[in-house]
JSON list of C-alpha atoms in Angstrom, two decimals:
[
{"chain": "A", "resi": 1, "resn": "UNK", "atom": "CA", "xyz": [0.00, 0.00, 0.00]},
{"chain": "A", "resi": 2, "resn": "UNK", "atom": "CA", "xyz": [3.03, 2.07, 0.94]},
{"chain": "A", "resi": 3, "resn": "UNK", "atom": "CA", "xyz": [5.03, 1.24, -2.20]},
{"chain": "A", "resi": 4, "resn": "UNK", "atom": "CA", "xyz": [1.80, 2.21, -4.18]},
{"chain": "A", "resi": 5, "resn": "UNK", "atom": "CA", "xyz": [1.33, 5.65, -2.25]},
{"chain": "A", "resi": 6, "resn": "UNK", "atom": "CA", "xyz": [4.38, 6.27, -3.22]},
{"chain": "A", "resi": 7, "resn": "UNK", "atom": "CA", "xyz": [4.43, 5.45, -7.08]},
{"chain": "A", "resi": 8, "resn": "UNK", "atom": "CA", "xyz": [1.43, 7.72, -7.07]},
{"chain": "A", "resi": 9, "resn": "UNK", "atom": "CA", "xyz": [3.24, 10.36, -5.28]},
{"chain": "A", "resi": 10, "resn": "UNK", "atom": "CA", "xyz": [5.86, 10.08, -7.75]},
{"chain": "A", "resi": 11, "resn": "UNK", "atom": "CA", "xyz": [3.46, 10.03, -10.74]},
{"chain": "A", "resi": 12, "resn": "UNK", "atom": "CA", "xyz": [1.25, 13.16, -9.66]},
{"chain": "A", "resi": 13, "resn": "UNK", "atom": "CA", "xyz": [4.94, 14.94, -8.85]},
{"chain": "A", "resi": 14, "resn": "UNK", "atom": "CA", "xyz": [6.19, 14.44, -12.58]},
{"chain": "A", "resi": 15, "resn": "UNK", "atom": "CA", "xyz": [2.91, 15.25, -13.85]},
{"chain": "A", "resi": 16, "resn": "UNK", "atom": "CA", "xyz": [2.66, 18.24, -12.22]},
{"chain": "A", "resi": 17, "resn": "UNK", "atom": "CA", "xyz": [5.86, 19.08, -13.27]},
{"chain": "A", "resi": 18, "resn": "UNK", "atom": "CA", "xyz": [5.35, 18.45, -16.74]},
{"chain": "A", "resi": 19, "resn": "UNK", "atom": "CA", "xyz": [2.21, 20.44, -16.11]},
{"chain": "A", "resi": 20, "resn": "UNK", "atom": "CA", "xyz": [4.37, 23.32, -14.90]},
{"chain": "A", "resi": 21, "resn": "UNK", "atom": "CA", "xyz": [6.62, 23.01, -17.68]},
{"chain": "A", "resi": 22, "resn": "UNK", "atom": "CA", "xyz": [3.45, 22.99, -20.17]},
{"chain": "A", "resi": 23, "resn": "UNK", "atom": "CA", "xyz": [1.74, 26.00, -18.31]},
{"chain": "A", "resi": 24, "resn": "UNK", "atom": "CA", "xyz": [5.58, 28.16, -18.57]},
{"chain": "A", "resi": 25, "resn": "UNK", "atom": "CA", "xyz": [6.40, 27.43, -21.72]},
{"chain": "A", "resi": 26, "resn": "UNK", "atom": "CA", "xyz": [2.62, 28.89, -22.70]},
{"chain": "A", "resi": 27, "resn": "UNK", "atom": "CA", "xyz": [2.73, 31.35, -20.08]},
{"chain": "A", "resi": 28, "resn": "UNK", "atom": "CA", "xyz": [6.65, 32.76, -21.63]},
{"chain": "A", "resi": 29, "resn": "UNK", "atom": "CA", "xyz": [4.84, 32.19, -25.01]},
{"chain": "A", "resi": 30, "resn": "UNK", "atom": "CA", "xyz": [1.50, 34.72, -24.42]},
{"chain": "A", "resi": 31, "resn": "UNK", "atom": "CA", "xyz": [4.41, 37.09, -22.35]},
{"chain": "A", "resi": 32, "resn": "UNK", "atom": "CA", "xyz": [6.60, 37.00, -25.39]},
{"chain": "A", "resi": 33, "resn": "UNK", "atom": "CA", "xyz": [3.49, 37.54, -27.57]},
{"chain": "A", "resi": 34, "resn": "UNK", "atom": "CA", "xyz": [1.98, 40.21, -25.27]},
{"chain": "A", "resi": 35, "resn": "UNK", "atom": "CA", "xyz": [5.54, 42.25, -25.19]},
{"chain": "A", "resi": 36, "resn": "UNK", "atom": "CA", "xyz": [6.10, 41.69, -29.09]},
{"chain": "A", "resi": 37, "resn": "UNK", "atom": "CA", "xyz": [2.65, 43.79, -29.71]},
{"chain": "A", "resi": 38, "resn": "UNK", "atom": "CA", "xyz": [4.39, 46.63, -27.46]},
{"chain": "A", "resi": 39, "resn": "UNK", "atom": "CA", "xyz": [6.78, 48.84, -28.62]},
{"chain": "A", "resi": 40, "resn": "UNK", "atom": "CA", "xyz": [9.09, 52.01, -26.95]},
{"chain": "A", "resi": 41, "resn": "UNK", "atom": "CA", "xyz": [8.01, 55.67, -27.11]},
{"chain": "A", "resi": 42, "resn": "UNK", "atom": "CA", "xyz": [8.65, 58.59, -25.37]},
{"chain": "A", "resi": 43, "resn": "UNK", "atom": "CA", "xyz": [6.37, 60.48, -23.72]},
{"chain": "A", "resi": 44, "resn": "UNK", "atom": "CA", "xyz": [6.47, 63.98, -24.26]},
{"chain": "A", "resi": 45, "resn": "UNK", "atom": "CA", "xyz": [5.09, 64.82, -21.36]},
{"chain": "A", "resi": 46, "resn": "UNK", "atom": "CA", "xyz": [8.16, 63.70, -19.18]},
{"chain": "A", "resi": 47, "resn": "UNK", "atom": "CA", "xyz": [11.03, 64.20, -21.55]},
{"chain": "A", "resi": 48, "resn": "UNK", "atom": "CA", "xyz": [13.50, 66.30, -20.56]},
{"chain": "A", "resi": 49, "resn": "UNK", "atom": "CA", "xyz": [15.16, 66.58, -23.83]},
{"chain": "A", "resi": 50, "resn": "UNK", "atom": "CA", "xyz": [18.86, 65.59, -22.27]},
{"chain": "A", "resi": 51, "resn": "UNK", "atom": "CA", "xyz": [20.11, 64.40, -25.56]},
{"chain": "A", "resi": 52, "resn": "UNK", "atom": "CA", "xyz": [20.82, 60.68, -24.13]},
{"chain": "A", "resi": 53, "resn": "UNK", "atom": "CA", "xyz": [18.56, 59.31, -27.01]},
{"chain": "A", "resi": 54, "resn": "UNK", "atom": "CA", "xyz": [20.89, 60.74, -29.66]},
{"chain": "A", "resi": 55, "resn": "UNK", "atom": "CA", "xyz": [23.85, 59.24, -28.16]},
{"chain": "A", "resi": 56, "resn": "UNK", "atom": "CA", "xyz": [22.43, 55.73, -26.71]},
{"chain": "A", "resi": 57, "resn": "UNK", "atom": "CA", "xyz": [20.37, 54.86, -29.69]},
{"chain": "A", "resi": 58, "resn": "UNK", "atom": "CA", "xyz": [22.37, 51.29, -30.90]},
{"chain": "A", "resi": 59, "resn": "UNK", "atom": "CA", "xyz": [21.73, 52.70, -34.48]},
{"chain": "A", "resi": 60, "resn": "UNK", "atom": "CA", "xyz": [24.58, 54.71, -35.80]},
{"chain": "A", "resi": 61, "resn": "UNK", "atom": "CA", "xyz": [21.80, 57.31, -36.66]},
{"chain": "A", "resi": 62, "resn": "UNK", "atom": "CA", "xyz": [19.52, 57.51, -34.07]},
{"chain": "A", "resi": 63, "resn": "UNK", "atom": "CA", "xyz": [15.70, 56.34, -34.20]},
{"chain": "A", "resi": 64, "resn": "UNK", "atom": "CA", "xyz": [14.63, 59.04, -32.36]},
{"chain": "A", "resi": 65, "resn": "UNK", "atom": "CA", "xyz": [13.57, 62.19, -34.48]},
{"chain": "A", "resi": 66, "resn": "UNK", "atom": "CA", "xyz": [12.51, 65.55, -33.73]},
{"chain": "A", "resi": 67, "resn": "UNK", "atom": "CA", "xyz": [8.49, 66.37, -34.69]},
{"chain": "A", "resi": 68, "resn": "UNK", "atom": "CA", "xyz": [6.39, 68.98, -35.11]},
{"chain": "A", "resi": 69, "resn": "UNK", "atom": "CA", "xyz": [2.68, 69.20, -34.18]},
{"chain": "A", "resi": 70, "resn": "UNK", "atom": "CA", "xyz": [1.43, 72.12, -36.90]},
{"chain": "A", "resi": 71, "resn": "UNK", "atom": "CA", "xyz": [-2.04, 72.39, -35.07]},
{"chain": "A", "resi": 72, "resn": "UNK", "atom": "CA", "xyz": [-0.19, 73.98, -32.29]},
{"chain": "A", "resi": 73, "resn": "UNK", "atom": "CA", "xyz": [2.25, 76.22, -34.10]},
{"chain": "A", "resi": 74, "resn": "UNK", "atom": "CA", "xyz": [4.20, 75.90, -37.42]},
{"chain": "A", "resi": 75, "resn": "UNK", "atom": "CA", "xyz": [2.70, 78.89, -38.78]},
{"chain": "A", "resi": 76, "resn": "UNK", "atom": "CA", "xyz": [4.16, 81.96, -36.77]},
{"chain": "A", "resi": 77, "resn": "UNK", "atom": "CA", "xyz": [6.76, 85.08, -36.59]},
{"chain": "A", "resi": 78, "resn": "UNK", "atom": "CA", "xyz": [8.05, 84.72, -33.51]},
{"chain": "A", "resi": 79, "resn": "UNK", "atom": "CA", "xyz": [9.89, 81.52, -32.76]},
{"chain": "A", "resi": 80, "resn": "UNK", "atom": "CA", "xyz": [12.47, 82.44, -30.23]},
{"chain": "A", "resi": 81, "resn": "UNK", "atom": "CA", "xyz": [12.60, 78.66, -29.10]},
{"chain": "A", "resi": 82, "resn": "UNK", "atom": "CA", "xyz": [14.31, 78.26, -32.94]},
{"chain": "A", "resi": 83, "resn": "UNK", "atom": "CA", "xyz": [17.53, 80.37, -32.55]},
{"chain": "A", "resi": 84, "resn": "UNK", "atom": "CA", "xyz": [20.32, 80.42, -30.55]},
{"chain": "A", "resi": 85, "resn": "UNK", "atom": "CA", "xyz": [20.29, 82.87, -27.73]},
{"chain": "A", "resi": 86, "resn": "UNK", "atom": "CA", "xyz": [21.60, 86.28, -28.97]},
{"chain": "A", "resi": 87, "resn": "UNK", "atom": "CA", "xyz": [21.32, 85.69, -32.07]},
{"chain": "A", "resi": 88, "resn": "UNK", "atom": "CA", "xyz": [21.50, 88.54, -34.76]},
{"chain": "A", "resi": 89, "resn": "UNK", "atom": "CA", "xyz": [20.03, 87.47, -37.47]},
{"chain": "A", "resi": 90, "resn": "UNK", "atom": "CA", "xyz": [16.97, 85.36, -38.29]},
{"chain": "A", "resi": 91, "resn": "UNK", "atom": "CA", "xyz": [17.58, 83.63, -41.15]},
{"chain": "A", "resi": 92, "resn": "UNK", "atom": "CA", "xyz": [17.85, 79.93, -41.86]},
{"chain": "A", "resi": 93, "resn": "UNK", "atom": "CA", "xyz": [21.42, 79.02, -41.12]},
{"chain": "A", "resi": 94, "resn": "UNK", "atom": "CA", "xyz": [22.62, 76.19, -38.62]},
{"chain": "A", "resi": 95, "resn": "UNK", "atom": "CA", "xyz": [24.93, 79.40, -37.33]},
{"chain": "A", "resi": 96, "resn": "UNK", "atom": "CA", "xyz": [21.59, 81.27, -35.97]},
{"chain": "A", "resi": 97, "resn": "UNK", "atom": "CA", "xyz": [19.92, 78.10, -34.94]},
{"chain": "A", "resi": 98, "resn": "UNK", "atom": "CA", "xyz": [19.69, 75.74, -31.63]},
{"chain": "A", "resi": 99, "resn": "UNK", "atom": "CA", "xyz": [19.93, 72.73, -34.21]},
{"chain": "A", "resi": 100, "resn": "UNK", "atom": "CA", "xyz": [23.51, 71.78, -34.65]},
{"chain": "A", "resi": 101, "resn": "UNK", "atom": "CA", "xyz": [22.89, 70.42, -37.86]},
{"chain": "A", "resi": 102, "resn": "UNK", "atom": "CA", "xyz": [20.49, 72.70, -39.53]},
{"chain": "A", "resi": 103, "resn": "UNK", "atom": "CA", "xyz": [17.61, 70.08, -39.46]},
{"chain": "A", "resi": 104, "resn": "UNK", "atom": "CA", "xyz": [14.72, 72.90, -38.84]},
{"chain": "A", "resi": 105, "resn": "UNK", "atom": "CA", "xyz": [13.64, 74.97, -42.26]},
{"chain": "A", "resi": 106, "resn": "UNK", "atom": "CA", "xyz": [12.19, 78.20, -41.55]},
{"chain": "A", "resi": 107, "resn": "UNK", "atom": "CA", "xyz": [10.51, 78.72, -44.77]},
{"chain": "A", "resi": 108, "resn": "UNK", "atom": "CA", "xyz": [8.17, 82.18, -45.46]},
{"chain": "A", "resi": 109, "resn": "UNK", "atom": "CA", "xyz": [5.18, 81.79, -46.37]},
{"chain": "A", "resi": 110, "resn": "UNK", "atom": "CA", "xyz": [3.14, 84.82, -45.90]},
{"chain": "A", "resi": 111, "resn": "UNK", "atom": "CA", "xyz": [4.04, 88.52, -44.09]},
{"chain": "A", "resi": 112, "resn": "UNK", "atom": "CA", "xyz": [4.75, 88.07, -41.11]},
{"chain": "A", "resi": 113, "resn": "UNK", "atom": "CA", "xyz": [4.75, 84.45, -41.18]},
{"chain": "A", "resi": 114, "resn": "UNK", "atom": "CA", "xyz": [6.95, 81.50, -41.17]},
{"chain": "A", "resi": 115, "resn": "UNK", "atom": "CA", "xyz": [6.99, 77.41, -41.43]},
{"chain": "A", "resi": 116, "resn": "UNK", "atom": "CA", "xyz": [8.36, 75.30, -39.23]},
{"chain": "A", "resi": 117, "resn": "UNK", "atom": "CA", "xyz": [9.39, 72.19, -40.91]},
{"chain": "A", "resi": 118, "resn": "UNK", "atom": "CA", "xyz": [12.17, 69.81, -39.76]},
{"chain": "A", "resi": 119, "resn": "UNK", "atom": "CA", "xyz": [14.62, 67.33, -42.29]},
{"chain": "A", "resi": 120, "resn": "UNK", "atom": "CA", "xyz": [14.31, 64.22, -40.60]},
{"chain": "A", "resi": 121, "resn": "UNK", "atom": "CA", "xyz": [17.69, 63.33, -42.63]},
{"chain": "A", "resi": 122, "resn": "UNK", "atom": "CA", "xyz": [19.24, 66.22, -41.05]},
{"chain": "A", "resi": 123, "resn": "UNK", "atom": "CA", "xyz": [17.89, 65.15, -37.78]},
{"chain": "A", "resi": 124, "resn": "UNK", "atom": "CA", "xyz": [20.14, 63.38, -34.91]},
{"chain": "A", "resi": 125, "resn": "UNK", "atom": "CA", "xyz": [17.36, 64.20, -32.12]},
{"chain": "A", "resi": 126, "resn": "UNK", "atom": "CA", "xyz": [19.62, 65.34, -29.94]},
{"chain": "A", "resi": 127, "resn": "UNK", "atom": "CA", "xyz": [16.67, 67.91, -28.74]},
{"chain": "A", "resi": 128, "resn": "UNK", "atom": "CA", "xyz": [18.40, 70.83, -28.55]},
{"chain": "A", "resi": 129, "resn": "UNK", "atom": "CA", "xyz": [14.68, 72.10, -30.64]},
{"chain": "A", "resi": 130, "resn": "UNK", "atom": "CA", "xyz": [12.66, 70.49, -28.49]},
{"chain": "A", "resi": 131, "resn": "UNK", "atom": "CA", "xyz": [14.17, 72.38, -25.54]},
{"chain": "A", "resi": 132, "resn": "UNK", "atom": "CA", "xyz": [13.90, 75.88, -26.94]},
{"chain": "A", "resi": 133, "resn": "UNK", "atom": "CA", "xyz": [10.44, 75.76, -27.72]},
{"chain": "A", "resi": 134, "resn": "UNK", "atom": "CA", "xyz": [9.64, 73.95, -24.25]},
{"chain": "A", "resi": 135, "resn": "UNK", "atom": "CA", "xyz": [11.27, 76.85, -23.01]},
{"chain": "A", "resi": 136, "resn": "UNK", "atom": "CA", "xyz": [10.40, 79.66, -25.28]},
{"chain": "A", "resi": 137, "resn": "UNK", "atom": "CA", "xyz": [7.56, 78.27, -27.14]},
{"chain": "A", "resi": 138, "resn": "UNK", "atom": "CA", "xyz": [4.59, 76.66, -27.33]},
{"chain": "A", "resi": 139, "resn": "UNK", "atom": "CA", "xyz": [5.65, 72.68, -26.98]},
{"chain": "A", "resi": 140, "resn": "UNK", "atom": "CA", "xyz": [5.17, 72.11, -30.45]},
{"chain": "A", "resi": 141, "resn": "UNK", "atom": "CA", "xyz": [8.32, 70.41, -30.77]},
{"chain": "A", "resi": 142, "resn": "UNK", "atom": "CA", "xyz": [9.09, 66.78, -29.16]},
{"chain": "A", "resi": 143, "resn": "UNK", "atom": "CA", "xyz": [10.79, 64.07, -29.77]},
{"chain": "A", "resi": 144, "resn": "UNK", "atom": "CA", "xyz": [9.56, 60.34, -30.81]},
{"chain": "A", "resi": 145, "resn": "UNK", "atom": "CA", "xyz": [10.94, 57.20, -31.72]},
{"chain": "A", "resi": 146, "resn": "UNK", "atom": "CA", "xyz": [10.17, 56.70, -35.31]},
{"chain": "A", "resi": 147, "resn": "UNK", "atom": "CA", "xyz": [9.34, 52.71, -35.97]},
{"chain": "A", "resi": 148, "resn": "UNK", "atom": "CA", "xyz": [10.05, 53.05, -39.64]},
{"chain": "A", "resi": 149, "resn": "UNK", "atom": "CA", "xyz": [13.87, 53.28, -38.07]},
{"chain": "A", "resi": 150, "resn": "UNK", "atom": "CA", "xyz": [13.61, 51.34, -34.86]},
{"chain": "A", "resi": 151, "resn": "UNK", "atom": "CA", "xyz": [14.92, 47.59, -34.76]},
{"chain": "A", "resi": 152, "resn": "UNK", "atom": "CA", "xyz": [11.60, 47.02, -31.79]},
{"chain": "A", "resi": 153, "resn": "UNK", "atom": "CA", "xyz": [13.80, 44.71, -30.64]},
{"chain": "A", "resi": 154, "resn": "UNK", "atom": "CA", "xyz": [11.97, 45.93, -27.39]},
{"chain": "A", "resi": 155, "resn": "UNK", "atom": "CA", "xyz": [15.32, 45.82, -25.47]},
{"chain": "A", "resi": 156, "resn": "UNK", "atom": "CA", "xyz": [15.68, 49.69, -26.16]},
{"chain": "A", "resi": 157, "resn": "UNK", "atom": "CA", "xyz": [19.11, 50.87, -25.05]},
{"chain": "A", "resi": 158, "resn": "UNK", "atom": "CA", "xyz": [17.64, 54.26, -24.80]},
{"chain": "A", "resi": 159, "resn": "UNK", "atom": "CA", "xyz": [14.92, 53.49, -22.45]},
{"chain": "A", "resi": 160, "resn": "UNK", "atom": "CA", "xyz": [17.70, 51.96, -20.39]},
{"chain": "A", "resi": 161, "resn": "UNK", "atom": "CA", "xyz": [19.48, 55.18, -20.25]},
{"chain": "A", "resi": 162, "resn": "UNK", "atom": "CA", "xyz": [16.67, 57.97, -19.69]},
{"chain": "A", "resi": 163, "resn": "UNK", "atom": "CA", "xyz": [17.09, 59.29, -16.40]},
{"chain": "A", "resi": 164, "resn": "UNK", "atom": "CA", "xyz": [13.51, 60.94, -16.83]},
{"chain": "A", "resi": 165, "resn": "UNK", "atom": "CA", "xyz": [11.81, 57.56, -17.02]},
{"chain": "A", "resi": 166, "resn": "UNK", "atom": "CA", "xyz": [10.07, 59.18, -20.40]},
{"chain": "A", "resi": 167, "resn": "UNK", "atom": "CA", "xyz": [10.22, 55.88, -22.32]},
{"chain": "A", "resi": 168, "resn": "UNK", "atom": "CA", "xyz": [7.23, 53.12, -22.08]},
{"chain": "A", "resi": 169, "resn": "UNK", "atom": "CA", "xyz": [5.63, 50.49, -23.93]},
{"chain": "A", "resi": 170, "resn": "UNK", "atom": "CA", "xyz": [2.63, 51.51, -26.12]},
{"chain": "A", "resi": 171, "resn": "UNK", "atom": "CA", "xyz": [1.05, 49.21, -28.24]},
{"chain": "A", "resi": 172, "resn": "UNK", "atom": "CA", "xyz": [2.58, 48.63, -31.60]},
{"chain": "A", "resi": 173, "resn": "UNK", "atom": "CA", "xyz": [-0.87, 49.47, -33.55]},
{"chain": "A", "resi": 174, "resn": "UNK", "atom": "CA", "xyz": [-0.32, 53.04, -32.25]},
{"chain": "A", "resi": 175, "resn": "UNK", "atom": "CA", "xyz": [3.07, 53.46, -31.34]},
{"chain": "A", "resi": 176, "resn": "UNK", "atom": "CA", "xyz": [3.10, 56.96, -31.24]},
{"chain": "A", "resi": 177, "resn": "UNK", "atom": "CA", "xyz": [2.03, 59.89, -28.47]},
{"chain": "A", "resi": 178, "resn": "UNK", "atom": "CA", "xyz": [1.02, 62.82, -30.86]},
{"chain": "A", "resi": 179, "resn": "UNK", "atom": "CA", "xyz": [0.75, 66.56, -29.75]},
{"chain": "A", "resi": 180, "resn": "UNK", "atom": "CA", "xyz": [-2.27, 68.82, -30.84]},
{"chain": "A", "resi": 181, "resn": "UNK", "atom": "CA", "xyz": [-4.69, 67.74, -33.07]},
{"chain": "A", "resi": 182, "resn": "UNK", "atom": "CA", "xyz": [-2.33, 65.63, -34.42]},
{"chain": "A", "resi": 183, "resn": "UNK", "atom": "CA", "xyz": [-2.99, 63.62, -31.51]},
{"chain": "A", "resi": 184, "resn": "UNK", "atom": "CA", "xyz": [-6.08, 63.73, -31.36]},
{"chain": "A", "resi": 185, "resn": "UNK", "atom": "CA", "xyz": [-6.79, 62.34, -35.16]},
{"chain": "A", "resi": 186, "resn": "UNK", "atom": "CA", "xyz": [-3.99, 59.74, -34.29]},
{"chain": "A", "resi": 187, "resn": "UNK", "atom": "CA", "xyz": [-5.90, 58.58, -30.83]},
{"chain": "A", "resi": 188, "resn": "UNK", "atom": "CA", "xyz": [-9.19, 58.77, -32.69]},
{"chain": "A", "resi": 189, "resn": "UNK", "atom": "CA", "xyz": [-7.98, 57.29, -35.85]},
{"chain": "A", "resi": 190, "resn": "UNK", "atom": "CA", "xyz": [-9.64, 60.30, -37.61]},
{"chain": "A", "resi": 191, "resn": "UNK", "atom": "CA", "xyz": [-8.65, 60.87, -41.31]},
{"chain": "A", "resi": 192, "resn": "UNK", "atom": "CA", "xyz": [-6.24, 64.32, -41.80]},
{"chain": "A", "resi": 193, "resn": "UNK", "atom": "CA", "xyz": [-8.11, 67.45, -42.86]},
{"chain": "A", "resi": 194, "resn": "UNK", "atom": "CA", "xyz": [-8.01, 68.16, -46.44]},
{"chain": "A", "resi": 195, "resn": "UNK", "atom": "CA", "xyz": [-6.41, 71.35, -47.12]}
]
């Protein structure tokens, strides 16, 4: 009776083991699943535009891009969040800019007014922008991971390295936190305006 107790202990053990096994190797399966439909963002909100995503990026061009939300600005005269403090002139050179590379196009378009618009070649999101119009602007500028560029390996260096905690997981069908009404379509899923 013993010896049998025993063989059933011994049976239940290994199949609860192998149960175990079965119930981990679905559970790693639905995590692996449940992380691979996630991707990394920043949220604009926290960002402090330190410049760690231009340097800790594993790409040799960074993933992370400077953008522009034209429903809050894009369309104004006086951008003091574009140039470099004391500047002299306002024209379109990298010299007269925050950008180091010359990435932001101020383009006229009607007196007194001026584009916005950024070369996402140019780019190296080091947010040097993105600070200058947090500080003298509006906020139009911020900085997002762009997933045409991004491995989503979903072991994001960067996230690793931003002290400000701005980085999370959003799902991959909307992997991106939009300012403005550029947001708002984007959350929505609303079709752009026709001009």
């Amino acid at each position: 009776m013993e010896k049998h107790t025993r063989r059933q202990f011994i049976r239940s053990v290994l199949q609860t083991a192998a149960g175990l096994s079965v119930v981990g190797a679905a559970g790693a399966a639905l995590s692996r699943s449940q992380r691979d439909d996630l991707v990394w963002q920043i949220d604009p909100e926290k960002c402090t535009q330190c410049e760690k995503c231009s340097i800790n990026c594993v790409l040799t061009e960074s993933a992370v891009k400077a953008v522009h939300s034209y429903s809050m600005c894009g369309y104004c005269d006086l951008c003091s969040g574009y140039l470099e403090p004391g500047a002299h002139s306002r024209d379109t050179g990298a010299e007269s800019q925050l950008c180091p590379t010359g990435a932001i196009k101020r383009t006229f378009v009607e007196d007194p007014y001026f584009e916005y618009t950024i070369d996402e070649k140019l780019c190296i999101g080091c947010g040097k922008c993105v600070k200058g119009c947090g500080s003298f602007g509006n906020g139009s500028l911020y900085l997002q991971v762009r997933h045409d560029r991004c491995l989503n390996c979903n072991e994001c260096a960067i996230a690793r390295a931003c002290p400000a905690q701005a980085f999370r997981r959003v799902p991959a069908s909307t992997p991106y936190i939009l300012r403005g009404e550029e947001g708002l379509r984007y959350a929505k899923k609303l079709p752009e305006k026709k001009a």
